[in-house]
């Protein structure tokens, strides 16, 4: 990979960190962002406990598949979680982890977000399930998250927050935003007499459309 491409990914990670705060998906220094370096087992990840406003591209940490630091300072404490997903899912190239309010309400109640709205269903691939509880930063949390994620693009972490995955960083960020939006819609719908869940057949049709047409079209445009 060229130095220009490497620098562009680092800059994109910094922008994503700032966007998480601007969009209200995290507060303070919480949340984290990573991108798999194309064609390698190495991952670029946000550093631990750094304020996103003053974060620079040079501070983005490079780790290998075992979490050993190749360059930079201390990586995000959730790096084991990111690495576990990259190991299991070869299609995933970017991961965003947020603590957004409505999705976290579902995570605290340990209730998944059912497939209730089409944008969520297309991008995430169905119900957003809740991973079994484990302490933040632990290998146990990483294993639980991978299991609950399955072949979808988002998962809730019990009493914690959201993980969104994508074939590129913008898609992982969008997954987190759509999970938050769907959680809000789901909770409001329940105050209006109850959310009606889409059928498995329709979920499958919409997901297939996203994978076979929409995502391909987006790739052609960029
Ligand atoms: Zn977190």
PDB file of N, CA and C and ligand atoms in Angstrom, residues 30-32 77-78 81 97-99 136 141 157 160-162, ligand 1:
ATOM      1  N   UNK A  30     -14.806   8.247  24.686  1.00  0.00           N
ATOM      2  CA  UNK A  30     -15.287   6.872  24.521  1.00  0.00           C
ATOM      3  C   UNK A  30     -15.501   6.531  23.053  1.00  0.00           C
ATOM      4  N   UNK A  31     -15.741   5.249  22.808  1.00  0.00           N
ATOM      5  CA  UNK A  31     -15.899   4.766  21.448  1.00  0.00           C
ATOM      6  C   UNK A  31     -14.540   4.555  20.810  1.00  0.00           C
ATOM      7  N   UNK A  32     -14.497   3.862  19.683  1.00  0.00           N
ATOM      8  CA  UNK A  32     -13.242   3.655  18.978  1.00  0.00           C
ATOM      9  C   UNK A  32     -13.511   3.255  17.535  1.00  0.00           C
ATOM     10  N   UNK A  77      -8.640   0.298  24.276  1.00  0.00           N
ATOM     11  CA  UNK A  77      -8.790  -0.873  25.158  1.00  0.00           C
ATOM     12  C   UNK A  77      -9.688  -1.941  24.529  1.00  0.00           C
ATOM     13  N   UNK A  78     -10.490  -1.549  23.532  1.00  0.00           N
ATOM     14  CA  UNK A  78     -11.341  -2.541  22.865  1.00  0.00           C
ATOM     15  C   UNK A  78     -10.682  -3.156  21.632  1.00  0.00           C
ATOM     16  N   UNK A  81     -11.463  -6.756  20.821  1.00  0.00           N
ATOM     17  CA  UNK A  81     -12.787  -6.937  20.225  1.00  0.00           C
ATOM     18  C   UNK A  81     -12.727  -6.710  18.714  1.00  0.00           C
ATOM     19  N   UNK A  97     -17.172   1.593  17.015  1.00  0.00           N
ATOM     20  CA  UNK A  97     -17.842   1.245  18.280  1.00  0.00           C
ATOM     21  C   UNK A  97     -18.331   2.518  18.953  1.00  0.00           C
ATOM     22  N   UNK A  98     -19.640   2.573  19.208  1.00  0.00           N
ATOM     23  CA  UNK A  98     -20.260   3.780  19.784  1.00  0.00           C
ATOM     24  C   UNK A  98     -21.065   3.440  21.045  1.00  0.00           C
ATOM     25  N   UNK A  99     -21.469   4.502  21.755  1.00  0.00           N
ATOM     26  CA  UNK A  99     -22.262   4.363  22.986  1.00  0.00           C
ATOM     27  C   UNK A  99     -23.564   5.148  22.861  1.00  0.00           C
ATOM     28  N   UNK A 136     -15.938  -4.572  29.749  1.00  0.00           N
ATOM     29  CA  UNK A 136     -15.286  -3.935  28.606  1.00  0.00           C
ATOM     30  C   UNK A 136     -13.806  -4.318  28.533  1.00  0.00           C
ATOM     31  N   UNK A 141     -15.596 -10.529  26.221  1.00  0.00           N
ATOM     32  CA  UNK A 141     -16.492  -9.624  25.494  1.00  0.00           C
ATOM     33  C   UNK A 141     -16.302  -9.791  23.987  1.00  0.00           C
ATOM     34  N   UNK A 157     -23.697  -4.570  22.581  1.00  0.00           N
ATOM     35  CA  UNK A 157     -22.939  -5.122  23.708  1.00  0.00           C
ATOM     36  C   UNK A 157     -23.745  -4.834  24.965  1.00  0.00           C
ATOM     37  N   UNK A 160     -23.631  -1.689  27.450  1.00  0.00           N
ATOM     38  CA  UNK A 160     -22.423  -1.027  26.962  1.00  0.00           C
ATOM     39  C   UNK A 160     -22.685  -0.178  25.716  1.00  0.00           C
ATOM     40  N   UNK A 161     -22.923  -0.782  24.559  1.00  0.00           N
ATOM     41  CA  UNK A 161     -23.077   0.041  23.360  1.00  0.00           C
ATOM     42  C   UNK A 161     -23.221  -0.761  22.087  1.00  0.00           C
ATOM     43  N   UNK A 162     -22.696  -0.195  20.997  1.00  0.00           N
ATOM     44  CA  UNK A 162     -22.934  -0.719  19.654  1.00  0.00           C
ATOM     45  C   UNK A 162     -21.606  -1.002  18.953  1.00  0.00           C
TER      46      UNK A 162
HETATM   47 ZN1  LIG B   1     -17.300   1.055  24.667  1.00  0.00          ZN
END
